[in-house]
mmCIF file with all atom_site columns, C-alpha atoms in Angstrom:
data_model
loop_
_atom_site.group_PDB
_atom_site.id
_atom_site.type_symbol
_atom_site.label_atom_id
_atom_site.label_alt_id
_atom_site.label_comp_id
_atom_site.label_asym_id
_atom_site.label_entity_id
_atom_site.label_seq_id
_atom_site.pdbx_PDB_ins_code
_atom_site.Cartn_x
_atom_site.Cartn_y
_atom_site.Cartn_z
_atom_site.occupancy
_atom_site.B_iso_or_equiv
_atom_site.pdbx_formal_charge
_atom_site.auth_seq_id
_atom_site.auth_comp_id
_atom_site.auth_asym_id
_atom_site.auth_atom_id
_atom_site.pdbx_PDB_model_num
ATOM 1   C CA . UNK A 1 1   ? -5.347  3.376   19.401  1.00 49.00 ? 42  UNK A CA 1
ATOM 2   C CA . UNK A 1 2   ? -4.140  2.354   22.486  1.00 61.00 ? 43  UNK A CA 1
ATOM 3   C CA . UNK A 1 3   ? -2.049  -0.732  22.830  1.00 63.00 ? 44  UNK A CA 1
ATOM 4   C CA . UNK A 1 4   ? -5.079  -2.663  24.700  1.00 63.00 ? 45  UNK A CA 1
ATOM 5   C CA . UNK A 1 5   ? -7.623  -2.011  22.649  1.00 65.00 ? 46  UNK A CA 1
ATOM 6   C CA . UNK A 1 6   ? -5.800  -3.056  19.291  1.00 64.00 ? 47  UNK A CA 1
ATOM 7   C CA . UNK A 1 7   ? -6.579  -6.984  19.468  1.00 70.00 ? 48  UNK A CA 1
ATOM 8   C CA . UNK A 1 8   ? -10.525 -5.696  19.556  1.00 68.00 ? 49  UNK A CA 1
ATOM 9   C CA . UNK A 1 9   ? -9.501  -3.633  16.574  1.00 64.00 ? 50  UNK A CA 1
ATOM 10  C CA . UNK A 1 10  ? -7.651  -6.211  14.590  1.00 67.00 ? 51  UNK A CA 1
ATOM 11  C CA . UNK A 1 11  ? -10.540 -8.594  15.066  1.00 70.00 ? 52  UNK A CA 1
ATOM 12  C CA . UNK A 1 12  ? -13.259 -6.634  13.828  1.00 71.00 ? 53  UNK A CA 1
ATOM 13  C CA . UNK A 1 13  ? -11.569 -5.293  11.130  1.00 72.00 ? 54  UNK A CA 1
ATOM 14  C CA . UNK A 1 14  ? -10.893 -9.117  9.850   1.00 73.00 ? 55  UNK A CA 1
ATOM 15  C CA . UNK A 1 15  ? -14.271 -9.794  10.665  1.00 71.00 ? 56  UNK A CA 1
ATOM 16  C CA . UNK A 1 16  ? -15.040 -7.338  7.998   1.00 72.00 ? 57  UNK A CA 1
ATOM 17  C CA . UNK A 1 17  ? -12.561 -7.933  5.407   1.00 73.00 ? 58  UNK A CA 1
ATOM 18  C CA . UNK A 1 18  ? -14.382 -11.610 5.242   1.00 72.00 ? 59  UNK A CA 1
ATOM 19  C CA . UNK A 1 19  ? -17.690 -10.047 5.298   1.00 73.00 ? 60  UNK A CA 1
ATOM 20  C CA . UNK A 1 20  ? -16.971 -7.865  2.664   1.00 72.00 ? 61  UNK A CA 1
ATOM 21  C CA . UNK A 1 21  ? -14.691 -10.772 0.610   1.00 73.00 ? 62  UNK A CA 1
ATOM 22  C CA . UNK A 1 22  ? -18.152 -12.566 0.743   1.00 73.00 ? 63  UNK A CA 1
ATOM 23  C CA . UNK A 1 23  ? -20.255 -10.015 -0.467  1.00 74.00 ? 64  UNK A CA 1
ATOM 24  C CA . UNK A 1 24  ? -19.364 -10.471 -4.113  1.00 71.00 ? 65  UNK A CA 1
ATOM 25  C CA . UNK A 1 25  ? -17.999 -7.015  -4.749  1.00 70.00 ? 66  UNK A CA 1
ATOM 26  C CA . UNK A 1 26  ? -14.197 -6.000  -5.698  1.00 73.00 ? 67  UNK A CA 1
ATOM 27  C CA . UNK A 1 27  ? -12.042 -4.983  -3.128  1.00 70.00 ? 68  UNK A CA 1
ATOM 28  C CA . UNK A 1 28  ? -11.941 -1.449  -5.012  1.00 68.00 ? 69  UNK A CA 1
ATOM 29  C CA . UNK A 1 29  ? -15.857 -1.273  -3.852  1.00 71.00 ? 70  UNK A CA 1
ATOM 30  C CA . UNK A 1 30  ? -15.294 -1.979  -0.102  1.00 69.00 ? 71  UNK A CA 1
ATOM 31  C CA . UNK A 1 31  ? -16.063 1.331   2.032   1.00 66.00 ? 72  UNK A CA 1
ATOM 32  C CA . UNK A 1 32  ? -12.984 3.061   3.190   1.00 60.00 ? 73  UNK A CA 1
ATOM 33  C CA . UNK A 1 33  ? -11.931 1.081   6.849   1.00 58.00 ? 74  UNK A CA 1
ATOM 34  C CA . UNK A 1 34  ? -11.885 3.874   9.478   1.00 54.00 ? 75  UNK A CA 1
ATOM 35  C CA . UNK A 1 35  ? -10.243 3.835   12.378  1.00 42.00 ? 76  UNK A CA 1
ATOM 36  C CA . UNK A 1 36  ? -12.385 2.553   14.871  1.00 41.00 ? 77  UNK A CA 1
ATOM 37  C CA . UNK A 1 37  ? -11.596 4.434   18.065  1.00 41.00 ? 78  UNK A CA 1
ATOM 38  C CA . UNK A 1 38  ? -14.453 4.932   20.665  1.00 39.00 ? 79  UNK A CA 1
ATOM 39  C CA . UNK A 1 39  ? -14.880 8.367   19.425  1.00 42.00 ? 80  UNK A CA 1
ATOM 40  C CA . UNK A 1 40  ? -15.427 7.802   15.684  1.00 48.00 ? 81  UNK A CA 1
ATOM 41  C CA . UNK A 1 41  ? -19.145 9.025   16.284  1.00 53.00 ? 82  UNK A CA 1
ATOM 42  C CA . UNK A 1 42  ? -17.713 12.584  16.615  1.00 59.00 ? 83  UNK A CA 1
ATOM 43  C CA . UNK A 1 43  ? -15.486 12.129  13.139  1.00 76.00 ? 84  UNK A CA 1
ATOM 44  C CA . UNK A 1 44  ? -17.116 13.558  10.443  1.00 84.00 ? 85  UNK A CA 1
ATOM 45  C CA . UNK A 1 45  ? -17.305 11.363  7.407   1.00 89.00 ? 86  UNK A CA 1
ATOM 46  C CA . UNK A 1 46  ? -15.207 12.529  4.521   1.00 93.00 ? 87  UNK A CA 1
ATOM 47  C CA . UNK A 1 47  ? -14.316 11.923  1.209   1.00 95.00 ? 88  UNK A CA 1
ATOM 48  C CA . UNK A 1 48  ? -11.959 9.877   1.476   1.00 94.00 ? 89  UNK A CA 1
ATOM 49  C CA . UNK A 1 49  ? -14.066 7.246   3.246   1.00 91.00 ? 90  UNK A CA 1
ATOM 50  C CA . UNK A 1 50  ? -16.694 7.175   0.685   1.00 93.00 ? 91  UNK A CA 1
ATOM 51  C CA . UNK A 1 51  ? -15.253 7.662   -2.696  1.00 94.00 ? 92  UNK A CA 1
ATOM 52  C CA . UNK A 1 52  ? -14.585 5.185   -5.374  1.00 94.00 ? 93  UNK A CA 1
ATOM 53  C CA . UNK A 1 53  ? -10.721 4.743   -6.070  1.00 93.00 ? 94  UNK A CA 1
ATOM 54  C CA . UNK A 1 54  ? -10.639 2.671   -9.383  1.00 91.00 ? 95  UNK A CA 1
ATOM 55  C CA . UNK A 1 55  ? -12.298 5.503   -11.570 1.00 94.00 ? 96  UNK A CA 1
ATOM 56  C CA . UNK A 1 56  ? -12.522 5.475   -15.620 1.00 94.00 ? 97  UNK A CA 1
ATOM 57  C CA . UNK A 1 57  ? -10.787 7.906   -17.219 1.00 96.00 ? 98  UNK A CA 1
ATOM 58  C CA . UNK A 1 58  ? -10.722 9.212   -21.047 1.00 96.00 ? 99  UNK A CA 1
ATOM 59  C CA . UNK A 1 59  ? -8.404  11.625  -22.829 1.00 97.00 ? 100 UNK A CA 1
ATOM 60  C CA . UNK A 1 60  ? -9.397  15.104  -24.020 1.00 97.00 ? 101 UNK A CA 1
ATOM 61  C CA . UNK A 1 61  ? -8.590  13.532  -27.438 1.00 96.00 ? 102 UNK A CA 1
ATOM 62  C CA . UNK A 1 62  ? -10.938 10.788  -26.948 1.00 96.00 ? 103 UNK A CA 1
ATOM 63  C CA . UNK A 1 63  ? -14.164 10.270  -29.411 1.00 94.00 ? 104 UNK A CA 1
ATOM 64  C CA . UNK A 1 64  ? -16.788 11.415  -27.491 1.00 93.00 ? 105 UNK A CA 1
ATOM 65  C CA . UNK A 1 65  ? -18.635 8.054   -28.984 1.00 91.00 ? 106 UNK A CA 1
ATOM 66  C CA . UNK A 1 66  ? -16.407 5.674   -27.694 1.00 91.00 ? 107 UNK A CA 1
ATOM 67  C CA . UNK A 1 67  ? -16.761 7.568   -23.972 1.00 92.00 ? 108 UNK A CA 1
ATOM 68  C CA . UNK A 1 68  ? -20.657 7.414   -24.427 1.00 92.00 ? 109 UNK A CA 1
ATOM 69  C CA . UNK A 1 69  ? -20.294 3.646   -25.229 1.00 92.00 ? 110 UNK A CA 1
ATOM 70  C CA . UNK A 1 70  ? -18.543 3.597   -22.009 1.00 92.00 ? 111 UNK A CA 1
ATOM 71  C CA . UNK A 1 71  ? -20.991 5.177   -20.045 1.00 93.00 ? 112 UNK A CA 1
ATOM 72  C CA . UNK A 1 72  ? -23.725 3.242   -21.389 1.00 93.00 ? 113 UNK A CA 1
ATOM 73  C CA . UNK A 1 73  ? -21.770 0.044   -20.763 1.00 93.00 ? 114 UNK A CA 1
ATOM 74  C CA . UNK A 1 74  ? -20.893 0.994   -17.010 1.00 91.00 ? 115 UNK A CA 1
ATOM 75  C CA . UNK A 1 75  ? -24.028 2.480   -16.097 1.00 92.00 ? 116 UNK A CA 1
ATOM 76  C CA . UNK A 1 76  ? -21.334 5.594   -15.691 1.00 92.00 ? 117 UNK A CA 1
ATOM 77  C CA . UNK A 1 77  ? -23.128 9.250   -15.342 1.00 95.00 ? 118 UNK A CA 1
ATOM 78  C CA . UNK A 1 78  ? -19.673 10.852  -14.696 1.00 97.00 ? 119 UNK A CA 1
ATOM 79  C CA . UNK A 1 79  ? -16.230 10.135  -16.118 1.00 97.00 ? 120 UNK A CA 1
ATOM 80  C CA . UNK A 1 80  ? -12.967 12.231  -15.209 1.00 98.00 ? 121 UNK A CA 1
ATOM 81  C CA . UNK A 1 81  ? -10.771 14.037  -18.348 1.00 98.00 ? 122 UNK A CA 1
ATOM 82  C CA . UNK A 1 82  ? -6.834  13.716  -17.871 1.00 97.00 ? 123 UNK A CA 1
ATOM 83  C CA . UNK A 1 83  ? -4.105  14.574  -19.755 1.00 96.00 ? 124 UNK A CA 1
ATOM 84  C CA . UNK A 1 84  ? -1.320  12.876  -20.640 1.00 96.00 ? 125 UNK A CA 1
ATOM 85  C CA . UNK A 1 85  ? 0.428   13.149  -17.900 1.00 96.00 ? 126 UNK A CA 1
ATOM 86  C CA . UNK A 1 86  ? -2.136  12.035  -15.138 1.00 94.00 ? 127 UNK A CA 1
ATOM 87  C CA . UNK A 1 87  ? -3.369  15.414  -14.630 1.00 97.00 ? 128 UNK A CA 1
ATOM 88  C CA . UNK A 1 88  ? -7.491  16.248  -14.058 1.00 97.00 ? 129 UNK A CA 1
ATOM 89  C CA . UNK A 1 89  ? -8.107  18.521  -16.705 1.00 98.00 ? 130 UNK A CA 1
ATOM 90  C CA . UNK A 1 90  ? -12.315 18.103  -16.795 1.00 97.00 ? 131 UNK A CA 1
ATOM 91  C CA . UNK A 1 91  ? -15.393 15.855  -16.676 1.00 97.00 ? 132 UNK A CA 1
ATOM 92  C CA . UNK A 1 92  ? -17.592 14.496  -19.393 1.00 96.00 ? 133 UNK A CA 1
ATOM 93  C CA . UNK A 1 93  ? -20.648 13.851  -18.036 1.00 95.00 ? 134 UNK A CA 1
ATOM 94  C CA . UNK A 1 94  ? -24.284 13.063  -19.188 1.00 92.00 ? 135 UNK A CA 1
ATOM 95  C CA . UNK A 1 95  ? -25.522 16.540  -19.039 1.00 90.00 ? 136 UNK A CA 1
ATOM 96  C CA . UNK A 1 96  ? -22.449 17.564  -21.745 1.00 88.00 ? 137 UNK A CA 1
ATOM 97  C CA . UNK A 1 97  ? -24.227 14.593  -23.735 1.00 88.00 ? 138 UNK A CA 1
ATOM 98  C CA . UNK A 1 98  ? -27.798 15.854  -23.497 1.00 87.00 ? 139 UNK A CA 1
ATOM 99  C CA . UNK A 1 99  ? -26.857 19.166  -24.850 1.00 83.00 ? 140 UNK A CA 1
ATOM 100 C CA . UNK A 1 100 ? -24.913 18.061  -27.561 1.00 81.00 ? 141 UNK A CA 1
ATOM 101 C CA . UNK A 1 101 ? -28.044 15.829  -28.402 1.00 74.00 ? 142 UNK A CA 1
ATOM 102 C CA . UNK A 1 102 ? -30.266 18.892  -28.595 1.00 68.00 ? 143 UNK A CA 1
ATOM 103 C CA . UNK A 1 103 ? -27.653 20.741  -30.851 1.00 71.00 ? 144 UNK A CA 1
ATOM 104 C CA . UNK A 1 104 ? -27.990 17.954  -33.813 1.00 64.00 ? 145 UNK A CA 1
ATOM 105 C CA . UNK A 1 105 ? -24.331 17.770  -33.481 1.00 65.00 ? 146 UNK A CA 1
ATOM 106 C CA . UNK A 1 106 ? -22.630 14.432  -34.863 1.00 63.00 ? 147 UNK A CA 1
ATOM 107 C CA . UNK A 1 107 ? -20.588 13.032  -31.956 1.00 59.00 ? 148 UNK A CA 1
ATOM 108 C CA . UNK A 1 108 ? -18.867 9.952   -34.207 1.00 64.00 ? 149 UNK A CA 1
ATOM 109 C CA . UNK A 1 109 ? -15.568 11.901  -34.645 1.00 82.00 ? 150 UNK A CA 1
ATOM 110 C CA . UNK A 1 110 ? -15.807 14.686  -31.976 1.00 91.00 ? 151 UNK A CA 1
ATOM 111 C CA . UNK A 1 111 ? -13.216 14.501  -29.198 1.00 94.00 ? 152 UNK A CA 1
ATOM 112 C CA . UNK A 1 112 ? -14.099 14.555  -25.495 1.00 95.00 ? 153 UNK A CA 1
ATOM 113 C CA . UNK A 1 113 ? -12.567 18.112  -25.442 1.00 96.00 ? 154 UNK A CA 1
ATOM 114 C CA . UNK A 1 114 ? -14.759 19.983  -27.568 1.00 93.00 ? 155 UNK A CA 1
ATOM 115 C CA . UNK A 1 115 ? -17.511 19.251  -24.937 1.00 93.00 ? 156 UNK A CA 1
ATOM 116 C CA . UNK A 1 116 ? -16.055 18.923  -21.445 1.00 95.00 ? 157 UNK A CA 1
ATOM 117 C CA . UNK A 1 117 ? -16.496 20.667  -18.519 1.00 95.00 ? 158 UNK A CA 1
ATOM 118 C CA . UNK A 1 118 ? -13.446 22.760  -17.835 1.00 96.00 ? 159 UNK A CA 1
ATOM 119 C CA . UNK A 1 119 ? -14.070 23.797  -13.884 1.00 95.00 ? 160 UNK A CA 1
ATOM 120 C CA . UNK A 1 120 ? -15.674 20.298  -12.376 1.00 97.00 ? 161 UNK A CA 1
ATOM 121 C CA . UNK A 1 121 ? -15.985 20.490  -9.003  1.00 97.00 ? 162 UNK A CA 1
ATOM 122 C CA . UNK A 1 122 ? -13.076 19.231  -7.003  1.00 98.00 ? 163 UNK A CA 1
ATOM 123 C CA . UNK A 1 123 ? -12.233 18.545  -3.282  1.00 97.00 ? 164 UNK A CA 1
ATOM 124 C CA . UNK A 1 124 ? -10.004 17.142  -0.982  1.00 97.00 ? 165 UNK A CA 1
ATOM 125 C CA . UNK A 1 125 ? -10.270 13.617  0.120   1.00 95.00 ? 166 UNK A CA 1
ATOM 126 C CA . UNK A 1 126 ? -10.074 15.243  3.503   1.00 94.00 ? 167 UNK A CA 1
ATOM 127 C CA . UNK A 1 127 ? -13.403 17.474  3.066   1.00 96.00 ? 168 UNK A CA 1
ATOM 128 C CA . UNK A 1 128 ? -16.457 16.331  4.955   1.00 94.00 ? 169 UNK A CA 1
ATOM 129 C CA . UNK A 1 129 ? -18.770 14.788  3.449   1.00 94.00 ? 170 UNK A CA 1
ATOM 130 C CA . UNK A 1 130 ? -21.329 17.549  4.402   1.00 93.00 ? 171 UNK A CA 1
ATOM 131 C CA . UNK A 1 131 ? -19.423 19.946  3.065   1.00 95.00 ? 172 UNK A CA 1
ATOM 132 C CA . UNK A 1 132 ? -19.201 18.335  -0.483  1.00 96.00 ? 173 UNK A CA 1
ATOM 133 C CA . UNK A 1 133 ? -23.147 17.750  -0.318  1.00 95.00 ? 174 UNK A CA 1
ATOM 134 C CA . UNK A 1 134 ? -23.452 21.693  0.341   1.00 95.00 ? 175 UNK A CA 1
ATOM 135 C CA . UNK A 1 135 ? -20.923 22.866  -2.603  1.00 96.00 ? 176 UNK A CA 1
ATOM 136 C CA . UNK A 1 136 ? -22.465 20.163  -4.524  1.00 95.00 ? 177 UNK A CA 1
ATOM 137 C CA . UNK A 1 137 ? -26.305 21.902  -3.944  1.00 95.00 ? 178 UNK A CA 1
ATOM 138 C CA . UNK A 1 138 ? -24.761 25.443  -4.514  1.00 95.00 ? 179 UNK A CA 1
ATOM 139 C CA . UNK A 1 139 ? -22.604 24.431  -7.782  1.00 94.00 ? 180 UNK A CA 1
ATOM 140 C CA . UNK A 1 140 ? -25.560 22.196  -9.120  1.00 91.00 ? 181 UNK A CA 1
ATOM 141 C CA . UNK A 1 141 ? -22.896 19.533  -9.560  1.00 94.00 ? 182 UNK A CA 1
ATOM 142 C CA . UNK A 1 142 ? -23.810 15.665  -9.610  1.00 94.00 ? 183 UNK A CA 1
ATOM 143 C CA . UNK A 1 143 ? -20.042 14.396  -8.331  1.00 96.00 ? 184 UNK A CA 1
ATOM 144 C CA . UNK A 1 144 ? -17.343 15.676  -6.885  1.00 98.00 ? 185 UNK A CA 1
ATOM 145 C CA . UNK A 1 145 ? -14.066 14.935  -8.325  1.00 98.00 ? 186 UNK A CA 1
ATOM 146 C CA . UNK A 1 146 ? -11.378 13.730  -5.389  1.00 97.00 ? 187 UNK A CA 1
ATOM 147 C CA . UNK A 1 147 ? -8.103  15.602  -5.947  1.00 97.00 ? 188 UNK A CA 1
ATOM 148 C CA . UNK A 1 148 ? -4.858  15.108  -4.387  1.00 95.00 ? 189 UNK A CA 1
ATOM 149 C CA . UNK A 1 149 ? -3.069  18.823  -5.910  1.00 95.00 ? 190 UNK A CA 1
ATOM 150 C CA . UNK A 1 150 ? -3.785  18.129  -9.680  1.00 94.00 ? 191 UNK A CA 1
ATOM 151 C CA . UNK A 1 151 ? -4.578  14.315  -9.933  1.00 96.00 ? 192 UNK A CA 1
ATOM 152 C CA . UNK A 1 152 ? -7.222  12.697  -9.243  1.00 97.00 ? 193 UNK A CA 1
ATOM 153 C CA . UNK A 1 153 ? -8.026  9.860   -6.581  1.00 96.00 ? 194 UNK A CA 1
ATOM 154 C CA . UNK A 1 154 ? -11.552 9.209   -6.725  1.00 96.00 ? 195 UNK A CA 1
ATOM 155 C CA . UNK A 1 155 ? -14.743 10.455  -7.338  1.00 97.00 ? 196 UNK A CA 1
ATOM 156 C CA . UNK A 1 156 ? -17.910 10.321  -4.960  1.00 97.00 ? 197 UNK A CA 1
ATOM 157 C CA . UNK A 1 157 ? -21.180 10.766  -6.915  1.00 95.00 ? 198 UNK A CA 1
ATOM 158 C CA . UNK A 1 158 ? -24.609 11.475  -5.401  1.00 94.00 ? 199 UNK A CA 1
ATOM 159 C CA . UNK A 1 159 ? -25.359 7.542   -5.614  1.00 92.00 ? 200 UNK A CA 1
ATOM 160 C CA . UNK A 1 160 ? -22.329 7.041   -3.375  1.00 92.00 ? 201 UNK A CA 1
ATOM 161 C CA . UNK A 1 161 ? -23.475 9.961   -0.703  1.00 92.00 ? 202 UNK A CA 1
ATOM 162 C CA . UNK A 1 162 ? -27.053 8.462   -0.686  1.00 91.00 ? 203 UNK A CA 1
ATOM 163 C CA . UNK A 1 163 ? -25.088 4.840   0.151   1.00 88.00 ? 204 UNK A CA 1
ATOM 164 C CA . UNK A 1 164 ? -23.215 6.436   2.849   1.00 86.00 ? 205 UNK A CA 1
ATOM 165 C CA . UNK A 1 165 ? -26.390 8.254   4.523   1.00 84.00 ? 206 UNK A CA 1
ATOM 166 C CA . UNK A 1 166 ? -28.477 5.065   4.589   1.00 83.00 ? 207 UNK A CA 1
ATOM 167 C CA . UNK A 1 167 ? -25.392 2.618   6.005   1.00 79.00 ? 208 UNK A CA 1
ATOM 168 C CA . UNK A 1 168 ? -24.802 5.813   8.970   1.00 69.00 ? 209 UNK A CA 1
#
């Protein structure tokens, strides 16, 4: 940003933070704060500016009953497996719950493993946002998990796309 220009810049992005403080949502719900250089138009929107940071997580070794409680209880259609270490290992997500509901299977002491999606779809906070909506259509996938190498950073679901479209 040029040196002139970065008062304008400092001021609008205040102006807002205190728009956004006032909108009653946590600061881990604010939109990503792009730079706002007179060519931003020509940026493409990516990942990274849309995706939600502060994700749930379970364990592999998780009951799958106390993840669907979760779900339920944060209106949650998606929710990111990692291991021990930190690592993305899968997704859990209400389509892994339908079909165990049509197999009669008790889920009380099943663990989040035995039903998890092994290959969710993962990108690059750096990846356009049209290009996740594309792989997203082709895959038949309802998020797409934000990866930086194997951990994850975020997740951008079609609700958050949808957001991003209407506030363009």
């Amino acid at each position: 940003v040029p040196e002139d220009e970065r008062p304008a810049l400092s001021r609008h992005a205040v102006s807002l933070m205190l728009e956004r403080q006032q909108a009653d949502a946590g600061v881990h719900e604010w939109p990503h704060l792009r730079a706002l250089e007179s060519d931003q138009e020509s940026q493409p929107l990516t990942l990274a500016d849309i995706m939600t940071r502060d994700v749930f997580t379970v364990g592999p070794a998780d009951l799958v009953d106390l993840a669907t409680s979760m779900m339920r209880w944060r209106h949650f259609r998606h929710i990111p497996v990692e291991d021990k270490e930190g690592r993305l290992i899968g997704l859990l997500s209400a389509r892994n719950l339908l079909q165990l509901q049509g197999q009669q299977r008790d889920d009380t002491a099943m663990a989040v493993a035995e039903i998890m999606e092994r290959s969710p779809l993962v990108a690059a906070g750096d990846t356009s946002v049209h290009d996740a909506i594309d792989r997203m259509l082709t895959s038949n996938h309802g998020c797409v998990l934000v990866v930086r190498g194997d951990y994850l950073v975020g997740i951008v679901t079609e609700r958050d796309i949808l957001r991003a479209l209407a506030n363009s």
